[in-house]
Short mmCIF file of C-alpha atoms and ligand atoms in Angstrom, two decimals:
data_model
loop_
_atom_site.label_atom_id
_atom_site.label_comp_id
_atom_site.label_asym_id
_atom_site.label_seq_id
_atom_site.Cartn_x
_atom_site.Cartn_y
_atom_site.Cartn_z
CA UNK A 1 0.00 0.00 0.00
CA UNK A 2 1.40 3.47 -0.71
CA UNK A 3 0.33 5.93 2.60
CA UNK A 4 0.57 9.37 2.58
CA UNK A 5 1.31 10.42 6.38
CA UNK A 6 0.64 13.96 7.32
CA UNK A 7 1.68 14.93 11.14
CA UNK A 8 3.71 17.62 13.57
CA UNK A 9 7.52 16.98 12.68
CA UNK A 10 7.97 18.14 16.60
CA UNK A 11 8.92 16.15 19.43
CA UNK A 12 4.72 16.02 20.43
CA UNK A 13 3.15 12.50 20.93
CA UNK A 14 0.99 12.59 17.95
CA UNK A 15 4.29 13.36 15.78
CA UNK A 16 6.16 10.42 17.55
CA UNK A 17 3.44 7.98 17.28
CA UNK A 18 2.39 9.22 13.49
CA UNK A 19 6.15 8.70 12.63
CA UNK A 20 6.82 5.57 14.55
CA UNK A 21 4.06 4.42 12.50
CA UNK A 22 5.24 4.90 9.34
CA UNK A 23 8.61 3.45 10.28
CA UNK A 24 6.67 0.61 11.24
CA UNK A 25 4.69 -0.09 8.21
CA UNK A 26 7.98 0.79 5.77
CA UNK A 27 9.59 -1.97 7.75
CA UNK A 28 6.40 -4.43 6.52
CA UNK A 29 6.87 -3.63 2.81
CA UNK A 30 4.14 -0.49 2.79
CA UNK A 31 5.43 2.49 0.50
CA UNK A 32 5.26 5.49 3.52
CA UNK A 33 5.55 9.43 2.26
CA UNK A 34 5.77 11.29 5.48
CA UNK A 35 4.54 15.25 3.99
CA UNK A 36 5.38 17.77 6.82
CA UNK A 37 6.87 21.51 7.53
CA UNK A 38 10.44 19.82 8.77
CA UNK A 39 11.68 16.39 9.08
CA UNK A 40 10.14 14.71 11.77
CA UNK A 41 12.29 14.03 14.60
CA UNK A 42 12.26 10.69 15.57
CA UNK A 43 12.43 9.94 11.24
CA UNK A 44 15.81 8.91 11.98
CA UNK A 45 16.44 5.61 9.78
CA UNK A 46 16.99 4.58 6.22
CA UNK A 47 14.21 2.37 4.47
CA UNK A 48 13.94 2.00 0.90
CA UNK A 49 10.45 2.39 1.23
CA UNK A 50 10.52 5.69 3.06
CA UNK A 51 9.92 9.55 1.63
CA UNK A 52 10.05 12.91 2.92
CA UNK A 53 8.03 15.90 1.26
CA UNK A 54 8.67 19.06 2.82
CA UNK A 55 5.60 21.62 2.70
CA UNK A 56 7.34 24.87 1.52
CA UNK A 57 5.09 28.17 2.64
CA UNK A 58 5.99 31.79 1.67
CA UNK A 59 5.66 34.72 3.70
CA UNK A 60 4.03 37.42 2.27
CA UNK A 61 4.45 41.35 3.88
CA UNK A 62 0.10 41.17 3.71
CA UNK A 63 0.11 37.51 5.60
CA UNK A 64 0.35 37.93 9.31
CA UNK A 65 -0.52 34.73 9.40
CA UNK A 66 1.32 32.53 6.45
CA UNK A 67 -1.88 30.14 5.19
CA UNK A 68 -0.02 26.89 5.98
CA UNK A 69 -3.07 25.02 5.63
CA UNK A 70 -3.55 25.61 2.05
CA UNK A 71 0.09 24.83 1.57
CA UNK A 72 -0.16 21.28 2.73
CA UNK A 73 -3.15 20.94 0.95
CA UNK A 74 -1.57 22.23 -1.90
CA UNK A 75 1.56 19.73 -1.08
CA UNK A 76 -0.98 16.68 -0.87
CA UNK A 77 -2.52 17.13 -3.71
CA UNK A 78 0.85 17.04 -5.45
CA UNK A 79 2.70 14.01 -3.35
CA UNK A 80 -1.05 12.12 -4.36
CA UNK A 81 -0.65 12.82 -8.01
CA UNK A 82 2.99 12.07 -8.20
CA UNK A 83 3.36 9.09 -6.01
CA UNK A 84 0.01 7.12 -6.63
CA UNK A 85 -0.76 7.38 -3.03
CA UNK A 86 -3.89 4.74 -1.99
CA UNK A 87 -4.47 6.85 1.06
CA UNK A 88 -3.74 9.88 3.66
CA UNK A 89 -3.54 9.36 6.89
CA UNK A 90 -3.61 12.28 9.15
CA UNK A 91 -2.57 12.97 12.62
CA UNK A 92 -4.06 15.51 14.99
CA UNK A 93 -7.12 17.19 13.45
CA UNK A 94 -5.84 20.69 13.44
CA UNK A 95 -5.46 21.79 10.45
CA UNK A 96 -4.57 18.56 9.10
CA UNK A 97 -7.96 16.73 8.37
CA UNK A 98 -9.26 20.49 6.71
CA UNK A 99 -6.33 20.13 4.90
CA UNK A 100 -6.80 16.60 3.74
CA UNK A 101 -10.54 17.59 2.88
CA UNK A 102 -9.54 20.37 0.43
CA UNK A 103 -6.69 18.06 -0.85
CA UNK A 104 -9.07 15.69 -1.31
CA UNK A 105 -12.11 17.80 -3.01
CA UNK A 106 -9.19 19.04 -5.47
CA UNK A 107 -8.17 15.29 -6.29
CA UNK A 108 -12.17 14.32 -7.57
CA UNK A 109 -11.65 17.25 -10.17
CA UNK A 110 -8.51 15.54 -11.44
CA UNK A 111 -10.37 12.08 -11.45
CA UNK A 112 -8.67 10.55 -8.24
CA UNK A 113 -10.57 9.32 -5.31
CA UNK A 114 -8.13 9.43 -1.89
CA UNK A 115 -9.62 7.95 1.22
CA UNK A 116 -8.54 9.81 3.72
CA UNK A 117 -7.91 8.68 7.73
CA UNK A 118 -7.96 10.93 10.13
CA UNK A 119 -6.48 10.01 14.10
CA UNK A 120 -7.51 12.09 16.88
CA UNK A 121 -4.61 12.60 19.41
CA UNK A 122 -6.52 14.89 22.24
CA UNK A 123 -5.76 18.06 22.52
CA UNK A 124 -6.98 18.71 19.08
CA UNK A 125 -10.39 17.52 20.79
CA UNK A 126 -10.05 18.59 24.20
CA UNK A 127 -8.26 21.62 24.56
CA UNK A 128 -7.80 23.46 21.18
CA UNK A 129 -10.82 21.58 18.77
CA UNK A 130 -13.41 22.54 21.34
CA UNK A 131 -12.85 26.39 21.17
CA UNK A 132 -15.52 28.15 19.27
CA UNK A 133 -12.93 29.17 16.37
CA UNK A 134 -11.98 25.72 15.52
CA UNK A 135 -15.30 23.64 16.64
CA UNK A 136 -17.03 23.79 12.87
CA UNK A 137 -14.23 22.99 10.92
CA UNK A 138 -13.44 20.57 13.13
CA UNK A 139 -16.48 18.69 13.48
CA UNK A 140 -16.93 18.76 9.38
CA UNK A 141 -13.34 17.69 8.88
CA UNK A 142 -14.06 14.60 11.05
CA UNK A 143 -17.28 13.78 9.35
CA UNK A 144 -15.98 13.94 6.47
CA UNK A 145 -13.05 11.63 6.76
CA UNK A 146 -13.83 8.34 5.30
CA UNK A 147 -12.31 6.60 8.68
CA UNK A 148 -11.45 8.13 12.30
CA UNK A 149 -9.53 6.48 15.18
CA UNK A 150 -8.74 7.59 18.61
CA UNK A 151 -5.92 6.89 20.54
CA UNK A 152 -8.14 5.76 23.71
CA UNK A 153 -11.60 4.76 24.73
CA UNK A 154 -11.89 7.93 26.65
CA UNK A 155 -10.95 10.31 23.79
CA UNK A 156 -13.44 9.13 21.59
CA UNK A 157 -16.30 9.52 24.25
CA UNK A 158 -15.09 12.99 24.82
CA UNK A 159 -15.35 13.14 20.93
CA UNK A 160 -18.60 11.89 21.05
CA UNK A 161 -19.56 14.62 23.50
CA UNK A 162 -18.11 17.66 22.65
CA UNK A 163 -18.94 17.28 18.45
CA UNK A 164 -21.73 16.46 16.59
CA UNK A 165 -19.78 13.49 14.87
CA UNK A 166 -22.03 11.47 12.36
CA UNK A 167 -19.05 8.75 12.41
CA UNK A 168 -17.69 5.80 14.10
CA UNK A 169 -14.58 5.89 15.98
CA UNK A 170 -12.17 3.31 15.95
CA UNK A 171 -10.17 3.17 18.98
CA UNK A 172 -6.37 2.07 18.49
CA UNK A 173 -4.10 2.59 21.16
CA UNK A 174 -0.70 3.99 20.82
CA UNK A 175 2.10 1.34 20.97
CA UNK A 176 5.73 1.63 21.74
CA UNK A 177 9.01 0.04 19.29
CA UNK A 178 10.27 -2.56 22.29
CA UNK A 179 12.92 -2.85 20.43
CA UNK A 180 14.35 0.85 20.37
CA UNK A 181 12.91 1.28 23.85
CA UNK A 182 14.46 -0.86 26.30
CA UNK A 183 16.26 -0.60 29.37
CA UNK A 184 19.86 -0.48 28.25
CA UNK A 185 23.06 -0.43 30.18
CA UNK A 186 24.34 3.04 31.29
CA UNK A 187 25.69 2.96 34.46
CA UNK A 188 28.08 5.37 34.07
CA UNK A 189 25.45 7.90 33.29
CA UNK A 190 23.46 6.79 36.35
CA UNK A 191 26.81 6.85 38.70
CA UNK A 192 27.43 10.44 37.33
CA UNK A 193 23.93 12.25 38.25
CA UNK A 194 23.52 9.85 41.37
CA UNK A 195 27.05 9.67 42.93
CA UNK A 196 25.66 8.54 46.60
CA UNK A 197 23.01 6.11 44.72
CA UNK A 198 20.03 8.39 44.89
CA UNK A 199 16.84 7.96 43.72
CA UNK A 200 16.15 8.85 40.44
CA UNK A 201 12.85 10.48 38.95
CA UNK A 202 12.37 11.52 35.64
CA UNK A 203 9.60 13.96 33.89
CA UNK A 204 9.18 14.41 30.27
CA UNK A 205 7.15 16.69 28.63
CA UNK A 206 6.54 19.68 26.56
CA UNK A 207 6.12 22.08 29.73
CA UNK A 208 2.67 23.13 28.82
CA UNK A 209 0.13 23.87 31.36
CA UNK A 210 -1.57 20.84 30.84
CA UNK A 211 1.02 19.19 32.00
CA UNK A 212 1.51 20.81 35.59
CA UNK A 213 4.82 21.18 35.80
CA UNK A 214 4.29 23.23 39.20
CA UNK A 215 3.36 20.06 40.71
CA UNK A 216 6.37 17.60 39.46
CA UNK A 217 8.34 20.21 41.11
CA UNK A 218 6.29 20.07 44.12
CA UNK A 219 5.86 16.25 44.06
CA UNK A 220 9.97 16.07 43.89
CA UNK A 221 10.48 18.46 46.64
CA UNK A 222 8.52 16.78 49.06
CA UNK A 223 10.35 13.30 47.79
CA UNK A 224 13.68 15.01 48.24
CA UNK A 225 12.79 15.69 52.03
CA UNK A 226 12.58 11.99 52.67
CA UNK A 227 14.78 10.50 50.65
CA UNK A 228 18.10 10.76 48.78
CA UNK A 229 16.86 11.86 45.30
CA UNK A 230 17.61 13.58 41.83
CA UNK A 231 15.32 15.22 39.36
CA UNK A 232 16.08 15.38 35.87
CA UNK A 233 13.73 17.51 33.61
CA UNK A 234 13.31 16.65 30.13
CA UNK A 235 12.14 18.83 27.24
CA UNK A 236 10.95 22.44 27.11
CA UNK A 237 7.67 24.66 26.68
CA UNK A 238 6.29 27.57 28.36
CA UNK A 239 6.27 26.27 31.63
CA UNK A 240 9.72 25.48 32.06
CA UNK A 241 11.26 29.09 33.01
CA UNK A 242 8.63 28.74 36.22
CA UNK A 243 9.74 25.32 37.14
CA UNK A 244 13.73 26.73 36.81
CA UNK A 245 12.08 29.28 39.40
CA UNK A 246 10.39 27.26 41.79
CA UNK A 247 13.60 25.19 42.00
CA UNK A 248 15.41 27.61 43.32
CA UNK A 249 12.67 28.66 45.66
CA UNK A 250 12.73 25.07 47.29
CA UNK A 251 16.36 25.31 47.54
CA UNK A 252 16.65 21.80 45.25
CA UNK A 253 18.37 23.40 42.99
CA UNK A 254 21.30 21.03 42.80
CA UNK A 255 19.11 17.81 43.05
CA UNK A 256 17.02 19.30 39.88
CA UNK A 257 18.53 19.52 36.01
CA UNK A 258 16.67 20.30 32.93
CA UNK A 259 18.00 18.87 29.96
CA UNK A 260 15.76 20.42 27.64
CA UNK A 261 14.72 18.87 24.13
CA UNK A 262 16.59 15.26 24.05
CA UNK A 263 16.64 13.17 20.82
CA UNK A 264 17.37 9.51 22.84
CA UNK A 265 14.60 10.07 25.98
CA UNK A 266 15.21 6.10 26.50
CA UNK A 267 18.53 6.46 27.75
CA UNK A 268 17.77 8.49 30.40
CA UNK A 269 15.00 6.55 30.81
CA UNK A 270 16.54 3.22 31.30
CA UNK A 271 18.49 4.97 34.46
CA UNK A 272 15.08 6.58 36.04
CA UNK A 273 13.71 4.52 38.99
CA UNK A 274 9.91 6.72 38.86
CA UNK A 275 8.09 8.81 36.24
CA UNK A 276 6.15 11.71 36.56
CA UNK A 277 3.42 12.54 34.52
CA UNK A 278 0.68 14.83 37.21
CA UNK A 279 -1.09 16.00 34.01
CA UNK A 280 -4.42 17.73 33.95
CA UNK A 281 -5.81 15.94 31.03
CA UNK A 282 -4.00 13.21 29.05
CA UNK A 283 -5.46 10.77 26.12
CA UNK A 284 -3.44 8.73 26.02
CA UNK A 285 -0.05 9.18 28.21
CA UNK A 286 2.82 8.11 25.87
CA UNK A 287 5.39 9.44 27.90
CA UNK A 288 4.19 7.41 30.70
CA UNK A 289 4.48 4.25 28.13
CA UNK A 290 7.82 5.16 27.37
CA UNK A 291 8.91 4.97 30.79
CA UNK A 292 6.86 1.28 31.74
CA UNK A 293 9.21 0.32 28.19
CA UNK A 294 12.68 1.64 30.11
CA UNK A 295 11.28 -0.99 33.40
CA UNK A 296 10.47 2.75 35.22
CA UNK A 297 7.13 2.62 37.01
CA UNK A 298 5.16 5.92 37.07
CA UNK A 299 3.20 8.17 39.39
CA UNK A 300 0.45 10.01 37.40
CA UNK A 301 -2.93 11.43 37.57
CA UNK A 302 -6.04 9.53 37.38
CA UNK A 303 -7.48 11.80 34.06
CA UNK A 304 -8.47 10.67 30.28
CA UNK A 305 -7.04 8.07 29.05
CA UNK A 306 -4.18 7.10 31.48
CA UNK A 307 -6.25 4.26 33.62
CA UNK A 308 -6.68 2.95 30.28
CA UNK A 309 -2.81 2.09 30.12
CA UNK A 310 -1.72 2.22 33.77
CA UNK A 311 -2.21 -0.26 36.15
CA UNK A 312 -3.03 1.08 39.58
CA UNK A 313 -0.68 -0.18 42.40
CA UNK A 314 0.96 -2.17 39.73
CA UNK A 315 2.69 -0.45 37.41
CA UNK A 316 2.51 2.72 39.80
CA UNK A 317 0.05 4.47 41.45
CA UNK A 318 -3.04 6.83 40.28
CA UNK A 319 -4.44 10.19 42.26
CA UNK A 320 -6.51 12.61 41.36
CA UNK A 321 -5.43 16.08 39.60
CA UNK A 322 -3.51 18.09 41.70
CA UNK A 323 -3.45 15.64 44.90
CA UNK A 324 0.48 15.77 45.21
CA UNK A 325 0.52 14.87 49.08
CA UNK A 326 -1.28 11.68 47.57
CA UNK A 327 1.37 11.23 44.75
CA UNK A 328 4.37 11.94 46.93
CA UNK A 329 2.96 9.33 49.49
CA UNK A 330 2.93 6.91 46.89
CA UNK A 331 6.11 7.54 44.95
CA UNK A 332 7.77 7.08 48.57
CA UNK A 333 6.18 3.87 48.85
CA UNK A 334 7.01 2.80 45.25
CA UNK A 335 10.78 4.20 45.59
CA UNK A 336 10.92 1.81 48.47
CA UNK A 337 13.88 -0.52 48.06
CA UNK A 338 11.54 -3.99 49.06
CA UNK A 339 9.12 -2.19 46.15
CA UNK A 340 10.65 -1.21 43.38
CA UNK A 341 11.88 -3.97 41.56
CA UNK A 342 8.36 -5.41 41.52
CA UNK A 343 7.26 -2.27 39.96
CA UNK A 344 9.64 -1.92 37.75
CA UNK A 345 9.20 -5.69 36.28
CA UNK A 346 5.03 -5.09 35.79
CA UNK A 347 5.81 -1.79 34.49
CA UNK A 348 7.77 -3.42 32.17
CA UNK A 349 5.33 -6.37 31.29
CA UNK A 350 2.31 -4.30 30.86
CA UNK A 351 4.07 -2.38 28.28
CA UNK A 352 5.06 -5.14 25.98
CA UNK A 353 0.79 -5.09 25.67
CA UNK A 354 1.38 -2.05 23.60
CA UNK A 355 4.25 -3.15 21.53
CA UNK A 356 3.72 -1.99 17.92
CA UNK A 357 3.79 -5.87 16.87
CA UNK A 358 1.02 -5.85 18.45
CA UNK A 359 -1.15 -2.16 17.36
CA UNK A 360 0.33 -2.03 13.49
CA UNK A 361 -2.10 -5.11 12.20
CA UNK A 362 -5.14 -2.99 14.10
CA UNK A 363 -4.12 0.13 11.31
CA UNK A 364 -3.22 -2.19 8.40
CA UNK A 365 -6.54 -3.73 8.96
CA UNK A 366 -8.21 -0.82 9.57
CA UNK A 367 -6.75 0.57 6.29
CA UNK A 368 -8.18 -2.13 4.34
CA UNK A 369 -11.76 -1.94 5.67
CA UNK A 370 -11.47 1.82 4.84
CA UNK A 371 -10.20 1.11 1.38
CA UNK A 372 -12.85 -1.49 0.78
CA UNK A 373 -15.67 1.16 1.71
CA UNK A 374 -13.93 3.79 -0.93
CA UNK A 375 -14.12 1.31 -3.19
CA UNK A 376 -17.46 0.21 -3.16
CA UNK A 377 -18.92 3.87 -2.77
CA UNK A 378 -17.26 5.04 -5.85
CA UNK A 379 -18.07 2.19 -7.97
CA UNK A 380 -21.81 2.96 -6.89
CA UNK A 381 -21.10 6.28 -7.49
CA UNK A 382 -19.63 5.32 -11.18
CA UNK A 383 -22.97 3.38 -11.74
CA UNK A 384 -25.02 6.18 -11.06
O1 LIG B 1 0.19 16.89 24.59
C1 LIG B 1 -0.02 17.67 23.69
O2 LIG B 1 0.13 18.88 23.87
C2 LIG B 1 -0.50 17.26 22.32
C3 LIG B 1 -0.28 15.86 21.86
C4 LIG B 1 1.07 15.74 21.25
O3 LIG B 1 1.21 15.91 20.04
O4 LIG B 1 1.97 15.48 22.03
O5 LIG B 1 -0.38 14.87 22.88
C5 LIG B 1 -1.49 14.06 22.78
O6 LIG B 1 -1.20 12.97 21.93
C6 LIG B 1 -0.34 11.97 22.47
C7 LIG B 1 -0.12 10.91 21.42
O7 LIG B 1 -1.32 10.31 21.00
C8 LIG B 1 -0.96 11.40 23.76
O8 LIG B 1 -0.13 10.39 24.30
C9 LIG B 1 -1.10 12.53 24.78
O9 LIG B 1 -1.74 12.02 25.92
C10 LIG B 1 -1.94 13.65 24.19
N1 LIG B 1 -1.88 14.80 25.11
C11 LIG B 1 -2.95 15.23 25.75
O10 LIG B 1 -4.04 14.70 25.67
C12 LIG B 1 -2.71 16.41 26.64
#
């Protein structure tokens, strides 16, 4: 099958999952042209069967705001044409499923039918589709995809509830590469942050709001008063400048570093004993999947999709939004030395569920069943 893949080159979850995705189904023999505004970070391997089209906008002194959304339509119609693409399959509704709607109205005037596939991610549903600006386009751009999936159970019901959608939603999780994300051996990594064998606890992110950063901090300070510990702070966003702040306020200032944006987040993973992830809404929780892969249990809130993956007192503990005496309580109790390692092997074991050998037939399939239903509407169509 040839698949165009249209997603946020950034360091996001829907941009990691959309490209681990096509990495995946290159490796099985599919033809995968990734079309985005940069290469896509984690696109960082060699397969015959992988392409990169760059959308290219101009500025223009009258364009505040450069139209990039007709410039990726623009740059699917073309990579369609060109390439003999069977479908599109686009991550994170904003502007990307618009986009793939013009692309595709533009196609039927050249005589080409593209299906197009359209996964939901979450905050293009729960923060930013939801706003009055967005909410039209983004309930017609839905409808009108010819399939939609969700990366949890709770995303599509909030899909279901906050849009008029005419549509069903197929729910596929998001899976992990066990093979690029395992525990590996760095010990001299872990001996250099953690001379005195502290603790180590491990937050990754993109230091929005969403993701209350205030309360990692908080979380890890109260930690640090019991217990031996280090903090290391990965990625960057708005919220990271207050974080930097707060640390010094504490006075942790030496137990705390911020790494900013890191390419290989598994090997500091693989030397983290406890994730976490406090956020305020979540779909899904990949970074907290990332870390189960590494054998690092995690400490998170109880909101959107995350009971869906974690397993509570298993492979770490649960609390409600914004209950850090509850989440420091139980990252003590997990951090435990008689604990841990039990943690650490279910964290491990209930990510190997997710393992993309596992989630890449669900979109292959899925593909097929949308393909089929293009088919047979357009040769109805062609009767008529
Ligand atoms: O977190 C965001 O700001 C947006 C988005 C992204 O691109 O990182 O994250 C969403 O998609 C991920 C991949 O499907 C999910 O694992 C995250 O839970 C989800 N973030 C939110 O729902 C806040």
């Amino acid at each position: 099958m040839k698949i165009g893949i249209v997603c946020y080159p950034t360091f996001g979850g829907s941009g990691v999952v959309a490209t681990e995705l096509g990495k995946a189904l290159a490796k099985e023999g599919h033809q995968v042209h990734f079309i985005t505004y940069s290469q896509p970070s984690r696109l960082d391997f060699l397969n015959e069967n992988l392409y990169y089209h760059e959308v290219e906008f101009r500025s223009y002194p009258l364009f505040e705001y450069p139209p990039y959304e007709l410039a990726l339509a623009s740059k699917m119609v073309s990579v369609v044409r060109n390439e003999g693409l069977d479908l599109l399959h686009v991550h994170y509704a904003i502007p990307h499923a618009s986009a793939a709607y013009m692309a595709k109205q533009i196609l039927k005037t050249h005589g080409i039918y593209i299906p197009v596939v359209t996964t939901l991610h979450g905050t293009d549903i729960t923060l930013v589709g939801k706003d009055a600006s967005y909410e039209p386009v983004v309930t017609f751009s839905i409808n009108q995809s010819d399939g939609v999936t969700s990366v949890s159970e709770d995303l599509k019901r909030e899909t279901y509830h906050s849009f008029k959608i005419t549509r069903e939603i197929e729910v596929i999780p998001n899976f992990i590469d066990l093979e690029k994300f395992k525990k590996q051996k760095k010990d001299h990594f872990k001996k250099a942050i953690c001379p005195h064998g502290e603790s180590l606890i491990v937050h990754t992110s993109n230091f929005r709001r969403v993701k209350r950063i205030g309360d990692v901090m908080t979380i890890f300070n109260n930690i640090h008063k019991e217990i031996p510990s280090k903090l290391l702070m990965i990625g960057d966003g708005p919220e990271r400048s207050p974080a930097e702040t707060m640390a010094r306020e504490f006075g942790i200032n030496d137990a705390v570093r911020f790494l900013g944006k890191q390419e290989a987040v598994e090997e500091v993973l693989s030397v983290a004993d406890l994730f976490l992830m406090p956020s305020e809404k979540e779909s899904f929780g990949l970074a907290a999947l990332e870390a189960m892969a590494c054998e690092v249990p995690v400490i998170s809130s109880n909101t959107g999709g995350i009971p869906e993956l974690m397993v509570q007192g298993v492979t770490g503990f649960m609390s409600n939004v914004g209950d850090v005496e509850d989440m420091t309580r139980k990252s003590l109790f997990v951090l435990d030395k008689n604990n841990l390692p039990k943690f650490k092997e279910n964290a491990l074991a209930r990510a190997k569920e997710f393992d993309i050998t596992n989630i890449l037939p669900l979109y292959e399939r899925y593909y097929e069943k949308v393909l089929q239903k293009a088919t047979a509407i357009r040769s109805i169509e062609s009767t008529n």
